Amino acid sequence: MHKRPGYGTLIIIGGHEDKTGDKLILRALAKRVRPTGTLVVATVASRQPKDLWEEYKAVFRRLGVRHLAWLDISERGQALDEKAAEILADADVVFFTGGDQLKITSQIGDTPVFERLKALYDAGGTIAGTSAGASAMTETMLVAGDDASSSRVANAVQMAPGLGLFAGTLIDQHFSERGRIGRLLGAVAQNPRTLGIGIDENTAIVVQRRRLRVIGEGAVYIADGGSMTYSNLTEEKEPDRTLSVFGVTLHVLSQSDTFDLTTRTPKAAPSEEVDHELFDSRAS
Amino acid sequence: MHKRPGYGTLIIIGGHEDKTGDKLILRALAKRVRPTGTLVVATVASRQPKDLWEEYKAVFRRLGVRHLAWLDISERGQALDEKAAEILADADVVFFTGGDQLKITSQIGDTPVFERLKALYDAGGTIAGTSAGASAMTETMLVAGDDASSSRVANAVQMAPGLGLFAGTLIDQHFSERGRIGRLLGAVAQNPRTLGIGIDENTAIVVQRRRLRVIGEGAVYIADGGSMTYSNLTEEKEPDRTLSVFGVTLHVLSQSDTFDLTTRTPKAAPSEEVDHELFDSRAS
């Protein structure tokens, strides 16, 4: 079912990554930019793109990134212009900010900008995203649904086609902070082929060759529905019926733990491991 | 390990049970009071006991309960007095309100009031509790720990000895609403013998003879650590290290689903079942 993945790196962030302290996650992005390469900040999802660009520009400058570029697409017409894609020409890293994931997919899906993005990823580049920019990475993405205060997710989980860079998974962000376990399980129950990944704030997964690794402060929750024995999703009851789902396998991963996406097995961080070590940086 | 449970009924509520609409959960309590019996509202956990008593008295009156009594213990000395226990003499149902679960256990633990409560339960009575009153039911109870906004529960989960009426389990309440999955898993990882039960607001479990049934609006999350393959609880790292725990089995139950506490197996509500049907009411 899974397409052969690209050979690049994905850095998928659960939102609210630290911008003033040790900046562990944004530093991981910065490390992947070669001296001659560019880090592109894509504010496509946002309604305050300029503010976000200014903020991230300052942070990445402080982290030593020399070449920064701003991909600001406020309407689809701009992404259809071949020239818009040229900003990605020297990119080592493209970083999608938060906002609305539907803005990302509806404005750059099937455009030259996306083609260039995909080519960059397939050639070993890094695509990163936080919050909405995280959700947009998968083939199918979560776009709405009841939030923290409800488990009535059975029919309230809304999905849409995502960028398709991270096959076989669904991402939810701000995970513990917004109490989204019910929504993630509701999504996984719809098709246990899809692995549900919930990422806390100031926490990220670094994905390379169907293996992911956790960096940052919080936890990453992985819901594997393969062991699911029952759900009430398809029963004809009130549409806002509360979800029942039995037998999901849940893993909670923290800093430096890894997960093999092919075999669906977690692996604990080796105890001697330096906490801040990341996956191989891009060879320069 | 488990002591032989009493033959009474526990109704354990995740907080914020409906008091103005169909009052499904409080109605379940009211139904268990015989015409000659008393429903005792125990405000021991609260710092505004009088307000709570007035509020619940009015609701239970509307639900047709004739005899209501108020168990108001603001200091342990009162519970040591044999006369305080007499209020429980004709009780069919004792209902513990919200507040601080440590107030319940520190003030009535090992007192004549508790002895009478236990005797009532063993003789087939109903003990109910919401929020703090729910947490207090178990042998070991959750009393603090990081809340919604963190998965750093490894060493932040605080426990204390509870009332011990509901053996082999740990209860957390306001579950989806306060994003407490991390805290529950942190507790379960400490000893997978203990089943973790997270109850949403306006949702309850009715427990009889080591079987529970869900009533109300939300979901009940049951975390079974028997399948757990790893946790980082005992590793010597920073004390606020984020939790890692692999391979927990998670069940989400909704209205009328049941769970066998002996075999740890969930069972879906039969589709023909009347939603509002409860476990057998107390024979009158």
XYZ file of C-alpha atoms in Angstrom:
568
model
C 0.000 0.000 0.000
C 2.770 2.405 0.853
C 4.519 4.140 -1.955
C 8.285 4.094 -1.873
C 9.131 7.083 0.231
C 11.467 9.851 -0.757
C 14.993 9.832 0.564
C 14.831 13.197 2.209
C 14.069 14.048 5.799
C 10.846 15.213 7.383
C 10.853 17.186 10.628
C 7.305 17.273 11.917
C 6.647 19.493 14.912
C 3.685 19.493 17.286
C 3.457 23.297 17.449
C 4.837 25.926 19.855
C 8.455 24.908 19.318
C 10.830 26.839 21.537
C 12.070 30.045 19.890
C 13.836 31.732 22.813
C 15.569 29.048 24.900
C 17.771 26.246 23.587
C 15.660 26.147 20.382
C 16.432 22.443 20.087
C 13.987 21.778 17.278
C 14.583 24.872 15.165
C 18.314 24.274 15.673
C 17.804 20.838 14.110
C 16.374 22.562 11.049
C 19.180 25.098 10.935
C 21.795 22.335 11.128
C 20.490 20.870 7.924
C 21.179 23.987 5.888
C 24.549 24.025 4.108
C 26.512 27.302 4.078
C 25.486 27.844 0.461
C 21.982 26.546 0.907
C 18.752 28.308 1.737
C 16.179 27.799 4.433
C 12.759 28.667 3.041
C 10.048 29.720 5.485
C 6.673 28.898 3.934
C 3.897 30.881 5.605
C 1.226 29.554 3.248
C -0.976 28.299 6.099
C -1.062 31.563 7.979
C -3.250 34.642 7.886
C -0.438 36.692 9.454
C 2.314 35.561 7.104
C 4.502 38.646 7.435
C 4.653 38.521 11.228
C 5.571 34.837 11.164
C 8.227 35.365 8.525
C 9.809 38.192 10.527
C 9.747 36.118 13.698
C 11.253 32.979 12.184
C 13.748 34.972 10.134
C 15.157 36.481 13.315
C 15.322 33.104 15.074
C 17.043 31.316 12.197
C 19.501 34.205 11.787
C 20.442 33.791 15.437
C 20.917 30.074 14.741
C 23.468 30.953 12.055
C 21.473 30.406 8.885
C 22.902 32.739 6.214
C 20.402 32.409 3.417
C 16.750 32.709 4.257
C 13.862 33.044 1.854
C 10.161 33.612 2.289
C 7.580 31.556 0.418
C 4.427 33.600 0.838
C 1.501 32.391 -1.185
C -1.800 33.985 -0.335
C -3.701 32.693 -3.344
C -3.384 29.685 -5.589
C -2.643 31.754 -8.685
C 0.742 32.653 -7.254
C 1.703 28.995 -6.824
C 0.761 28.254 -10.427
C 3.418 30.704 -11.605
C 6.644 28.849 -12.428
C 8.580 31.770 -10.980
C 7.157 31.195 -7.504
C 8.789 27.789 -7.500
C 12.202 29.294 -8.194
C 12.520 30.354 -4.591
C 12.981 26.670 -3.791
C 15.887 26.276 -6.218
C 18.666 26.507 -3.623
C 16.665 25.261 -0.665
C 18.087 22.697 1.716
C 15.170 23.048 4.114
C 11.583 24.183 3.600
C 9.689 24.957 6.785
C 5.898 25.250 6.834
C 4.533 27.395 9.659
C 1.231 26.967 11.462
C -2.157 28.246 10.396
C -4.748 26.276 8.453
C -3.586 23.062 6.773
C -6.270 23.445 4.099
C -4.612 26.670 2.991
C -1.420 24.724 2.342
C -2.998 21.939 0.326
C -5.581 24.012 -1.543
C -3.047 26.637 -2.558
C 0.001 24.584 -3.476
C -1.408 21.116 -4.213
C -0.703 20.123 -7.848
C 1.240 23.302 -8.664
C 4.831 23.892 -9.787
C 5.627 24.902 -6.207
C 4.586 21.489 -4.969
C 6.444 19.694 -7.774
C 9.622 21.520 -6.790
C 9.018 20.713 -3.133
C 8.580 17.027 -3.901
C 11.689 16.978 -6.076
C 13.661 18.619 -3.296
C 12.472 15.989 -0.830
C 13.226 13.109 -3.211
C 16.717 14.509 -3.718
C 17.482 14.415 0.001
C 16.229 17.792 1.166
C 14.430 18.442 4.422
C 10.771 19.373 4.615
C 9.644 20.581 8.014
C 6.348 21.777 9.383
C 4.829 22.852 12.670
C 1.195 22.646 13.756
C -0.852 22.966 10.536
C 2.408 22.516 8.652
C 2.806 19.194 10.483
C -0.683 17.911 9.747
C -0.308 18.659 6.041
C 2.574 16.170 5.579
C 0.485 13.015 5.368
C -1.517 11.459 2.521
C -4.767 12.044 4.357
C -4.754 14.823 6.930
C -6.901 15.776 9.874
C -8.552 19.142 9.352
C -11.192 19.460 12.031
C -13.187 17.455 14.482
C -14.150 17.805 18.080
C -11.284 19.019 20.151
C -10.109 18.393 23.661
C -13.406 18.564 25.386
C -15.099 15.634 23.734
C -14.752 11.974 22.909
C -17.606 12.156 20.451
C -15.280 11.833 17.532
C -16.923 8.946 15.743
C -18.304 11.092 12.976
C -16.759 14.427 13.832
C -13.255 13.728 12.578
C -12.811 15.645 9.341
C -10.123 14.732 6.867
C -8.795 15.967 3.546
C -6.054 14.914 1.136
C -2.672 16.134 2.420
C 0.685 16.710 0.731
C 1.421 12.973 0.779
C 5.065 13.255 1.817
C 4.649 10.976 4.859
C 2.785 7.876 3.727
C 0.752 5.548 5.926
C 0.285 7.932 8.833
C -1.964 10.613 10.237
C -0.500 13.446 12.302
C -2.198 15.341 15.098
C -0.398 18.195 16.853
C -0.689 20.135 20.156
C -1.503 16.621 21.265
C -1.449 16.380 25.073
C -2.062 20.090 25.363
C -5.385 19.890 23.542
C -6.386 16.428 24.727
C -6.649 14.942 21.258
C -6.377 11.226 22.033
C -10.066 10.663 21.261
C -9.819 12.366 17.908
C -6.691 10.429 16.939
C -8.265 7.105 17.878
C -11.397 8.038 15.944
C -9.222 8.641 12.901
C -7.240 5.425 13.314
C -10.430 3.405 13.734
C -11.530 4.531 10.273
C -8.688 2.562 8.750
C -6.125 0.839 10.960
C -3.757 0.716 7.996
C -3.024 4.306 8.970
C -0.804 4.778 11.971
C -1.952 7.621 14.219
C 0.814 9.919 15.445
C 0.071 12.578 18.065
C 2.858 15.086 18.709
C 3.047 17.311 21.798
C 4.041 20.942 21.633
C 7.781 21.730 21.475
C 8.309 18.161 20.316
C 9.067 16.786 16.866
C 9.664 13.625 14.924
C 12.549 13.382 12.498
C 11.612 10.919 9.756
C 14.155 9.241 7.504
C 13.653 6.077 5.456
C 10.551 4.836 7.296
C 12.058 5.366 10.711
C 11.228 8.214 13.036
C 12.984 9.642 16.018
C 11.674 11.935 18.733
C 13.319 15.214 19.676
C 12.132 17.890 22.058
C 10.412 18.311 25.342
C 7.154 16.378 25.193
C 5.934 12.996 24.073
C 4.851 11.438 20.800
C 1.860 9.122 20.986
C 1.618 6.366 18.385
C -1.721 4.577 18.048
C -1.524 1.303 16.136
C -4.983 0.074 15.208
C -3.725 -3.248 13.845
C -4.677 -4.900 17.122
C -8.119 -3.246 17.170
C -10.897 -5.754 17.787
C -13.996 -3.535 17.533
C -15.240 -0.060 16.832
C -18.728 1.377 16.657
C -17.912 3.665 13.723
C -20.249 2.065 11.223
C -23.155 1.356 13.498
C -26.298 3.197 12.613
C -26.809 5.294 15.681
C -26.974 8.976 16.401
C -24.307 10.660 14.282
C -22.680 12.243 17.316
C -22.448 8.949 19.148
C -19.395 8.709 21.333
C -16.618 6.552 19.993
C -16.035 3.005 21.135
C -12.815 1.357 20.006
C -11.283 -1.685 21.653
C -7.756 -3.048 21.664
C -5.647 -0.292 20.135
C -1.934 -0.560 20.886
C -0.572 2.715 22.221
C 3.080 3.697 22.431
C 4.349 6.853 24.108
C 7.785 7.914 22.916
C 10.016 10.619 24.320
C 13.364 12.237 23.480
C 15.605 9.992 21.336
C 13.215 7.046 21.212
C 12.784 5.709 17.688
C 10.008 3.907 15.832
C 10.288 1.627 12.821
C 7.372 2.535 10.581
C 7.641 -0.674 8.550
C 7.470 -3.123 11.446
C 5.588 -0.717 13.722
C 7.949 -1.279 16.634
C 9.246 1.328 19.094
C 12.770 1.300 20.389
C 13.963 3.034 23.544
C 16.713 5.603 23.405
C 20.040 4.017 24.332
C 20.823 5.296 27.803
C 24.312 6.502 26.882
C 22.974 8.527 24.004
C 23.567 12.249 23.905
C 20.149 13.781 24.212
C 20.652 16.409 21.597
C 22.048 14.140 18.939
C 19.883 14.097 15.844
C 19.632 11.971 12.787
C 22.456 12.450 10.302
C 22.567 15.995 9.128
C 22.593 16.468 5.426
C 26.048 15.773 4.040
C 27.540 19.017 2.846
C -3.741 -9.730 44.862
C -7.298 -8.464 44.691
C -9.419 -8.692 47.761
C -12.868 -10.145 47.355
C -14.950 -7.137 46.405
C -18.099 -6.084 48.160
C -21.451 -6.938 46.653
C -22.669 -3.403 46.419
C -22.557 -1.048 43.494
C -20.139 1.740 42.700
C -21.147 4.625 40.447
C -18.006 6.499 39.557
C -18.467 9.767 37.679
C -15.912 11.767 35.693
C -17.128 15.138 36.994
C -19.574 17.748 35.669
C -22.498 15.327 35.512
C -25.600 16.911 34.018
C -27.810 18.539 36.645
C -30.319 20.399 34.463
C -31.073 18.253 31.393
C -31.939 14.558 31.379
C -29.707 14.069 34.457
C -29.002 10.535 33.288
C -26.275 9.833 35.807
C -27.817 11.435 38.891
C -31.072 9.719 37.905
C -29.201 6.416 38.098
C -28.270 7.267 41.686
C -31.828 8.319 42.546
C -33.227 5.067 41.133
C -31.214 3.106 43.643
C -32.847 4.730 46.650
C -35.836 2.829 48.055
C -38.882 4.840 49.195
C -37.853 4.339 52.808
C -34.134 4.736 52.137
C -31.886 7.755 52.294
C -29.517 9.300 49.798
C -26.569 10.802 51.648
C -24.662 13.619 49.987
C -21.109 13.611 51.342
C -19.411 16.950 50.759
C -16.268 15.946 52.632
C -13.995 16.767 49.679
C -15.288 20.276 49.189
C -14.388 23.682 50.577
C -17.886 24.953 49.709
C -19.825 22.080 51.268
C -23.019 24.005 51.961
C -23.431 25.265 48.382
C -22.892 21.778 46.988
C -25.330 20.231 49.434
C -28.006 22.784 48.536
C -27.443 22.237 44.833
C -27.526 18.456 44.940
C -30.429 18.424 47.409
C -32.531 20.375 44.923
C -31.572 18.114 42.007
C -32.259 14.869 43.872
C -35.574 16.243 45.162
C -36.587 16.893 41.561
C -35.584 13.316 40.773
C -38.058 12.088 43.399
C -35.753 11.203 46.265
C -37.727 11.604 49.499
C -35.069 11.224 52.145
C -31.889 13.173 51.764
C -29.127 13.638 54.310
C -25.947 15.665 54.401
C -22.666 14.187 55.541
C -20.553 17.257 56.170
C -17.218 16.574 57.765
C -14.832 19.472 57.826
C -12.344 17.970 60.253
C -11.353 14.457 61.179
C -12.579 14.773 64.759
C -16.158 14.808 63.525
C -15.714 11.500 61.697
C -14.262 9.887 64.802
C -17.519 10.529 66.623
C -19.752 7.428 66.434
C -22.763 9.698 66.075
C -21.513 11.075 62.751
C -21.740 7.583 61.331
C -25.399 7.299 62.292
C -26.371 9.448 59.351
C -25.493 6.454 57.182
C -27.842 4.120 59.062
C -30.692 4.232 56.558
C -28.619 5.056 53.494
C -29.184 3.235 50.226
C -26.797 5.528 48.365
C -23.870 7.637 49.526
C -22.666 10.202 47.023
C -19.265 11.886 47.339
C -19.046 15.277 45.652
C -15.973 16.833 44.062
C -13.211 18.785 45.760
C -9.949 17.339 47.022
C -9.690 13.558 47.285
C -7.141 13.878 50.086
C -9.790 15.591 52.208
C -11.962 12.488 51.836
C -9.297 9.974 52.780
C -7.533 11.994 55.464
C -10.777 12.881 57.218
C -12.769 9.650 57.047
C -10.096 6.955 56.561
C -10.089 4.500 59.471
C -13.004 6.170 61.273
C -16.445 4.895 62.285
C -17.841 6.798 59.287
C -15.704 4.754 56.933
C -16.525 1.499 58.716
C -20.233 2.212 58.261
C -19.675 3.130 54.627
C -17.832 -0.123 53.971
C -20.518 -2.154 55.746
C -23.163 -0.444 53.642
C -21.277 -1.307 50.467
C -20.726 -4.912 51.501
C -24.415 -5.238 52.256
C -25.394 -4.210 48.745
C -25.572 -0.431 49.015
C -24.422 2.022 46.400
C -21.393 4.255 46.832
C -21.094 6.977 44.229
C -18.592 9.745 43.649
C -17.850 12.451 41.133
C -14.495 14.039 40.325
C -12.466 13.871 43.575
C -15.182 11.559 44.887
C -14.443 9.283 41.926
C -10.678 9.223 42.382
C -11.016 8.321 46.058
C -12.721 4.973 45.315
C -9.593 2.985 44.497
C -6.941 1.353 46.685
C -4.293 3.749 45.445
C -5.547 7.057 44.136
C -4.172 9.789 41.925
C -3.850 13.059 43.815
C -1.752 15.344 41.662
C 0.643 15.339 38.782
C 1.105 17.338 35.663
C -2.155 18.070 34.011
C -3.296 18.431 30.450
C -0.421 20.434 29.184
C 2.364 17.954 29.713
C 3.478 14.427 29.081
C 6.256 14.738 31.650
C 4.431 12.444 34.014
C 7.169 9.961 34.729
C 7.871 11.301 38.173
C 5.117 13.847 38.502
C 2.264 11.447 39.135
C 1.397 11.680 42.817
C -0.533 8.951 44.554
C -1.962 8.268 47.977
C -3.918 5.454 49.602
C -7.605 5.699 48.625
C -10.793 4.315 50.155
C -10.082 0.884 48.657
C -13.631 0.156 47.522
C -12.647 -0.478 43.895
C -9.684 -2.844 43.896
C -7.109 -3.234 41.151
C -7.785 0.058 39.409
C -6.816 3.711 39.292
C -9.397 6.331 38.343
C -8.755 9.621 36.596
C -11.606 12.035 35.900
C -12.331 15.022 33.613
C -10.348 12.786 31.318
C -10.623 13.981 27.719
C -11.446 17.465 28.880
C -8.161 17.859 30.738
C -6.044 15.739 28.407
C -4.971 13.275 31.075
C -3.881 10.319 28.960
C -0.209 10.925 29.724
C -0.804 11.027 33.449
C -2.909 7.846 33.380
C -0.272 5.971 31.383
C 2.411 7.200 33.753
C 0.419 5.753 36.631
C -0.240 2.434 34.888
C 3.429 2.076 33.984
C 4.291 2.135 37.692
C 2.513 -1.176 38.124
C 0.616 -2.754 35.231
C -1.316 -4.867 37.733
C -3.396 -1.733 38.152
C -5.858 -1.021 35.392
C -6.035 2.669 34.479
C -9.552 4.034 34.004
C -10.061 7.547 32.642
C -13.623 8.873 32.798
C -14.869 11.840 30.751
C -17.121 14.504 32.226
C -20.856 13.707 32.367
C -19.923 10.039 32.059
C -19.841 7.298 34.659
C -19.069 3.674 35.227
C -21.447 1.470 37.165
C -19.451 -1.299 38.840
C -20.976 -4.526 40.103
C -19.194 -7.800 40.837
C -16.012 -6.979 38.892
C -17.882 -5.819 35.812
C -18.363 -2.219 34.810
C -20.756 -0.538 32.457
C -20.590 2.916 30.918
C -23.411 5.441 31.165
C -23.508 9.038 30.056
C -22.314 11.265 27.305
C -18.575 10.784 26.956
C -16.098 7.968 26.818
C -14.249 5.821 29.326
C -10.620 5.038 28.504
C -9.180 1.823 29.892
C -5.392 1.448 29.782
C -4.214 -2.134 30.287
C -0.484 -2.231 30.926
C -0.306 -6.029 30.853
C 0.954 -5.834 27.280
C 3.501 -3.129 28.122
C 6.961 -3.967 26.823
C 9.005 -1.023 28.126
C 8.909 2.114 30.189
C 11.605 4.590 31.169
C 10.213 5.104 34.675
C 13.162 3.685 36.546
C 15.950 5.031 34.412
C 18.233 7.427 36.179
C 17.682 10.547 34.186
C 16.425 14.004 34.913
C 13.462 13.635 37.285
C 11.137 15.517 34.960
C 12.030 13.311 32.014
C 9.123 12.808 29.654
C 7.458 9.431 29.872
C 8.167 6.637 27.428
C 5.900 3.598 27.606
C 5.508 1.073 24.825
C 2.758 -1.403 24.022
C -0.111 -0.430 26.312
C -3.498 -1.768 25.239
C -6.076 0.995 25.128
C -9.841 0.542 25.032
C -12.330 3.367 24.576
C -15.814 2.528 25.837
C -18.996 4.513 25.378
C -22.622 4.317 26.527
C -23.697 0.775 27.482
C -20.380 -0.872 26.666
C -19.213 -3.179 29.436
C -15.832 -4.356 30.703
C -15.001 -7.536 32.585
C -12.459 -6.517 35.214
C -11.370 -10.088 35.866
C -10.523 -11.014 32.277
C -9.853 -7.411 31.216
C -12.046 -7.686 28.153
C -14.406 -5.034 26.773
C -17.771 -5.901 25.276
C -19.742 -3.679 22.945
C -23.239 -2.591 23.842
C -25.773 -4.871 22.144
C -27.288 -2.757 19.383
C -30.875 -3.456 20.437
C -30.173 -2.303 23.955
C -32.105 0.574 25.423
C -29.534 3.304 25.922
C -30.748 4.367 29.318
C -30.990 0.929 30.833
C -28.725 0.521 33.814
C -27.458 -2.341 35.837
C -30.059 -3.933 38.125
C -31.378 -1.429 40.569
C -31.223 -2.430 44.159
C -34.016 -4.858 44.978
C -36.513 -3.161 47.213
